[in-house]
Amino acid sequence: MKMDGKTVFITGSTDGVGRFVATQLAIGGARVLIHGRDGARAKTLSDEIKHAGGTAPVFYQADLSSLAGVRALADAVLADHKQLDVYISNAGIGSQNNGPARQTSVDGHELRFAVNYLAGFLLAYRLLPLLKAAAPSRIVNVASLGQHPIDFDDVMITKGYNGSRAYAQSKLSQIMFTIDLAEELKGAGVTVNSLHPATYMNTTMVRAGGITPMSTVEQGGEAILHLVTGDDVAGKSGLFFNGMNEARANPQAYDPAARKRLRALSLELTGLPAA
């Protein structure tokens, strides 16, 4: 896909791998819509992109730990644009951000499930009209190799909480949603894939977890860009990639009954109508 003149929306794009992807796409001629919580970071990124010869991005400020904030973000994008060629769901928090204790969102949901999964689920559905209008278009969900099966008796992990498990559950949820949405969008000209970009990239999230980085933001960014622009994945949908290569996710991702339960819960929590 040639990116010149395309409109791309990237959540979590004022830092880390999202920042790299936003910069590369903007330099390539795309109109990039960036999202984050920090206006100062967004201005720094905008200045860097302009200095590199790209068009200044449009910044949308929102806190994805609030479903009301997610809805307001979707409303703002819908109000400003008639088409969206690519949506990259990249925003997320790691297993140890703000400490190891269990945290909840404004809406009372386990925080990693809320930010890493529910926010992207709600945004994808709210932005679908714009993506369908721009078909052929693409959705890319930035997930992880770190995956843990969902315990549907305790999705919010109120018992035996562990940050790594919470993070891994939220990432598997993203992959399960990817498979379901791909099925739903057959024939619509919108593809949706998920990926593990790279292992322990040199990002704020990784360092906050006390982990020594093993790979670069550039490595992960190139894997994301492959799903955004690659001709070899143009007709592929519902897949999980490890870096540049197609891979298998946790077995629960391929369990239709588990995906159905997750979908029902997600629709209920986000207030979206059941199809």
Coordinates of C-alpha atoms in Angstrom, one line a residue:
M1 CA 0.0 0.0 0.0
K2 CA 1.4 3.4 -1.0
M3 CA 1.0 5.7 2.0
D4 CA 1.1 9.0 0.2
G5 CA -2.1 10.8 0.9
K6 CA -3.5 8.0 3.2
T7 CA -5.0 8.8 6.6
V8 CA -3.6 6.7 9.5
F9 CA -4.7 6.8 13.1
I10 CA -2.3 5.4 15.7
T11 CA -3.1 5.1 19.4
G12 CA -0.2 5.4 21.9
S13 CA 1.9 7.2 19.3
T14 CA 3.7 9.9 21.3
D15 CA 6.2 7.4 22.7
G16 CA 7.9 4.1 22.0
V17 CA 7.2 2.1 18.9
G18 CA 4.1 4.1 18.1
R19 CA 6.2 7.2 17.8
F20 CA 8.6 5.5 15.4
V21 CA 5.7 4.2 13.2
A22 CA 4.0 7.6 13.2
T23 CA 7.2 9.3 12.1
Q24 CA 8.0 6.8 9.3
L25 CA 4.4 7.0 7.9
A26 CA 4.4 10.8 8.1
I27 CA 7.7 11.1 6.3
G28 CA 6.2 8.6 3.7
G29 CA 3.5 11.1 2.9
A30 CA 0.6 9.8 5.1
R31 CA -1.7 12.1 7.0
V32 CA -1.0 10.8 10.5
L33 CA -3.4 11.1 13.4
I34 CA -1.5 10.6 16.7
H35 CA -2.9 9.9 20.1
G36 CA -1.5 10.2 23.6
R37 CA -2.1 11.7 27.0
D38 CA 0.8 14.2 27.0
G39 CA 0.5 17.4 24.8
A40 CA 4.1 18.3 25.3
R41 CA 5.3 14.9 23.9
A42 CA 2.9 15.3 21.0
K43 CA 4.3 18.7 20.2
T44 CA 7.9 17.4 20.3
L45 CA 6.9 14.6 17.9
S46 CA 5.2 17.0 15.6
D47 CA 8.2 19.2 15.4
E48 CA 10.5 16.2 14.7
I49 CA 8.2 15.1 11.9
K50 CA 8.1 18.5 10.3
H51 CA 11.9 18.8 10.6
A52 CA 12.2 15.5 8.8
G53 CA 10.1 16.7 5.9
G54 CA 6.8 15.1 6.9
T55 CA 3.4 16.7 7.3
A56 CA 2.6 17.7 10.9
P57 CA 0.4 15.1 12.5
V58 CA -3.0 15.8 14.0
F59 CA -3.0 15.2 17.8
Y60 CA -5.9 13.7 19.7
Q61 CA -5.5 13.7 23.5
A62 CA -7.3 11.0 25.5
D63 CA -7.0 8.7 28.5
L64 CA -7.9 5.2 27.3
S65 CA -8.4 3.9 30.8
S66 CA -11.8 5.7 30.7
L67 CA -14.5 4.3 28.3
A68 CA -16.0 7.8 28.2
G69 CA -12.6 9.1 27.1
V70 CA -12.4 6.4 24.4
R71 CA -15.9 7.4 23.1
A72 CA -14.9 11.1 23.1
L73 CA -11.8 10.2 21.1
A74 CA -13.8 8.3 18.6
D75 CA -16.3 11.2 18.3
A76 CA -13.4 13.6 17.6
V77 CA -11.9 11.4 14.9
L78 CA -15.4 10.8 13.3
A79 CA -16.1 14.5 13.3
D80 CA -12.8 15.5 11.6
H81 CA -12.5 12.7 9.0
K82 CA -14.7 11.0 6.4
Q83 CA -12.2 8.1 5.7
L84 CA -9.5 6.2 7.5
D85 CA -7.1 4.0 5.6
V86 CA -5.4 2.4 8.6
Y87 CA -6.1 2.1 12.3
I88 CA -3.2 0.9 14.5
S89 CA -4.3 -0.1 18.0
N90 CA -0.9 0.3 19.7
A91 CA -1.6 2.1 23.1
G92 CA -1.0 -0.1 26.1
I93 CA 0.4 -0.4 29.6
G94 CA 2.8 -3.1 30.7
S95 CA 2.7 -5.6 33.6
Q96 CA 4.4 -3.3 36.1
N97 CA 3.3 0.3 35.3
N98 CA 2.6 2.1 38.5
G99 CA 3.7 -0.9 40.6
P100 CA 2.8 -4.6 40.9
A101 CA -0.6 -4.2 42.7
R102 CA -3.9 -4.7 41.0
Q103 CA -5.3 -1.5 39.6
T104 CA -8.7 -0.7 38.1
S105 CA -9.9 1.7 35.5
V106 CA -12.3 4.6 36.0
D107 CA -15.1 2.2 35.1
G108 CA -14.0 -0.4 37.6
H109 CA -12.4 -2.9 35.2
E110 CA -9.0 -4.5 35.7
L111 CA -6.7 -1.8 34.2
R112 CA -4.7 -3.8 31.7
F113 CA -7.8 -5.4 30.3
A114 CA -9.4 -2.0 30.0
V115 CA -6.5 -0.1 28.4
N116 CA -4.8 -2.8 26.3
Y117 CA -8.0 -4.5 25.1
L118 CA -11.4 -2.9 25.8
A119 CA -10.3 0.6 24.5
G120 CA -9.1 -0.8 21.2
F121 CA -12.2 -3.0 20.9
L122 CA -14.5 0.0 21.3
L123 CA -12.4 2.3 19.0
A124 CA -12.3 -0.3 16.2
Y125 CA -16.1 -0.6 16.2
R126 CA -16.7 3.1 16.4
L127 CA -14.2 3.8 13.6
L128 CA -15.4 1.0 11.3
P129 CA -17.6 3.4 9.1
L130 CA -14.5 5.4 8.3
L131 CA -12.4 2.3 7.5
K132 CA -15.2 0.8 5.3
A133 CA -15.4 4.1 3.4
A134 CA -11.7 4.0 2.6
A135 CA -11.6 0.3 1.6
P136 CA -9.3 -1.4 0.9
S137 CA -8.1 -0.5 4.5
R138 CA -6.4 -2.1 7.4
I139 CA -6.5 -2.6 11.1
V140 CA -3.4 -3.6 13.0
N141 CA -3.6 -4.7 16.6
V142 CA -0.3 -4.6 18.4
A143 CA -0.4 -7.6 20.8
S144 CA 2.4 -9.8 22.2
L145 CA 3.8 -13.3 22.4
G146 CA 3.0 -13.0 26.1
Q147 CA -0.5 -14.6 26.2
H148 CA -2.5 -16.1 29.0
P149 CA -5.9 -17.9 28.7
I150 CA -8.9 -16.0 30.0
D151 CA -10.5 -17.4 33.2
F152 CA -14.1 -16.5 32.4
D153 CA -15.0 -17.1 36.1
D154 CA -12.7 -14.2 37.0
V155 CA -11.9 -12.1 34.0
M156 CA -10.9 -9.1 36.1
I157 CA -8.5 -11.3 38.1
T158 CA -9.8 -10.3 41.5
K159 CA -8.2 -13.4 43.0
G160 CA -4.5 -14.2 42.8
Y161 CA -3.7 -11.1 40.8
N162 CA -0.4 -11.0 38.9
G163 CA 0.6 -8.2 36.6
S164 CA 2.2 -10.4 34.0
R165 CA -0.9 -12.6 33.8
A166 CA -3.1 -9.5 33.5
Y167 CA -1.0 -8.1 30.6
A168 CA -0.8 -11.5 28.9
Q169 CA -4.6 -12.0 29.2
S170 CA -5.2 -8.5 27.7
K171 CA -3.0 -9.3 24.7
L172 CA -4.6 -12.7 24.0
S173 CA -8.0 -10.9 24.2
Q174 CA -6.7 -8.6 21.4
I175 CA -5.8 -11.6 19.2
M176 CA -9.1 -13.3 19.8
F177 CA -10.9 -10.1 18.8
T178 CA -8.8 -9.9 15.7
I179 CA -9.9 -13.3 14.6
D180 CA -13.6 -12.5 15.2
L181 CA -13.5 -9.1 13.6
A182 CA -11.7 -10.5 10.5
E183 CA -14.6 -13.0 10.1
E184 CA -17.2 -10.2 10.5
L185 CA -15.5 -8.0 8.0
K186 CA -15.2 -10.6 5.2
G187 CA -16.1 -8.9 1.9
A188 CA -16.0 -5.4 3.4
G189 CA -12.5 -4.6 2.1
V190 CA -11.1 -4.1 5.6
T191 CA -8.4 -6.5 6.9
V192 CA -7.4 -6.9 10.5
N193 CA -4.3 -8.6 11.8
S194 CA -2.4 -8.7 15.1
L195 CA 1.3 -9.1 15.9
H196 CA 4.0 -9.4 18.4
P197 CA 6.3 -6.6 17.0
A198 CA 9.6 -7.6 18.8
T199 CA 10.7 -8.9 22.2
Y200 CA 11.3 -6.4 25.0
M201 CA 11.9 -3.3 22.8
N202 CA 13.7 -0.4 24.3
T203 CA 10.6 1.4 25.4
T204 CA 9.3 3.2 28.5
M205 CA 6.9 0.3 29.2
V206 CA 9.7 -2.3 29.1
R207 CA 12.1 -0.2 31.3
A208 CA 9.2 0.5 33.8
G209 CA 9.0 -3.3 34.3
G210 CA 12.6 -3.4 35.2
I211 CA 13.5 -5.4 32.1
T212 CA 16.6 -5.0 30.1
P213 CA 15.6 -4.3 26.5
M214 CA 16.5 -7.1 24.0
S215 CA 15.4 -5.4 20.7
T216 CA 15.1 -2.0 19.2
V217 CA 12.0 0.1 18.6
E218 CA 13.0 0.2 15.0
Q219 CA 12.8 -3.7 14.8
G220 CA 9.3 -3.7 16.2
G221 CA 8.3 -0.7 14.2
E222 CA 9.3 -2.3 10.9
A223 CA 7.1 -5.4 11.8
I224 CA 4.1 -3.1 12.4
L225 CA 4.8 -1.2 9.1
H226 CA 4.9 -4.5 7.3
L227 CA 1.3 -5.2 8.3
V228 CA 0.4 -1.6 7.4
T229 CA 2.0 -1.3 4.0
G230 CA 3.1 -4.8 2.8
D231 CA 1.7 -6.1 -0.5
D232 CA 2.2 -9.7 0.7
V233 CA -0.4 -9.2 3.5
A234 CA -2.9 -7.2 1.4
G235 CA -5.5 -9.9 1.3
K236 CA -4.7 -11.6 4.6
S237 CA -6.9 -11.1 7.7
G238 CA -7.5 -12.6 11.1
L239 CA -3.8 -13.7 11.5
F240 CA -1.2 -13.3 14.2
F241 CA 2.4 -12.5 13.3
N242 CA 5.6 -12.8 15.3
G243 CA 7.6 -10.0 13.9
M244 CA 7.5 -10.4 10.1
N245 CA 6.3 -14.0 10.1
E246 CA 2.9 -15.6 10.5
A247 CA 2.6 -17.5 13.8
R248 CA 0.2 -19.3 16.1
A249 CA -1.2 -17.7 19.1
N250 CA -2.3 -19.4 22.4
P251 CA -4.8 -22.2 21.7
Q252 CA -7.6 -20.4 23.3
A253 CA -7.5 -17.9 20.5
Y254 CA -8.8 -20.6 18.1
D255 CA -11.6 -21.7 20.4
P256 CA -14.9 -20.3 19.0
A257 CA -16.8 -20.8 22.3
A258 CA -14.1 -18.8 24.2
R259 CA -14.2 -16.0 21.6
K260 CA -18.0 -15.9 21.7
R261 CA -17.9 -15.5 25.5
L262 CA -15.2 -12.7 25.2
R263 CA -17.2 -10.9 22.6
A264 CA -20.4 -11.0 24.6
L265 CA -18.6 -9.6 27.7
S266 CA -16.8 -6.9 25.6
L267 CA -20.1 -5.7 24.0
E268 CA -21.7 -5.6 27.5
L269 CA -18.8 -3.7 29.1
T270 CA -18.5 -1.1 26.3
G271 CA -22.2 -0.7 25.8
L272 CA -22.0 -1.5 22.1
P273 CA -25.1 -3.2 20.5
A274 CA -24.8 -6.9 19.8
A275 CA -24.7 -7.5 16.0

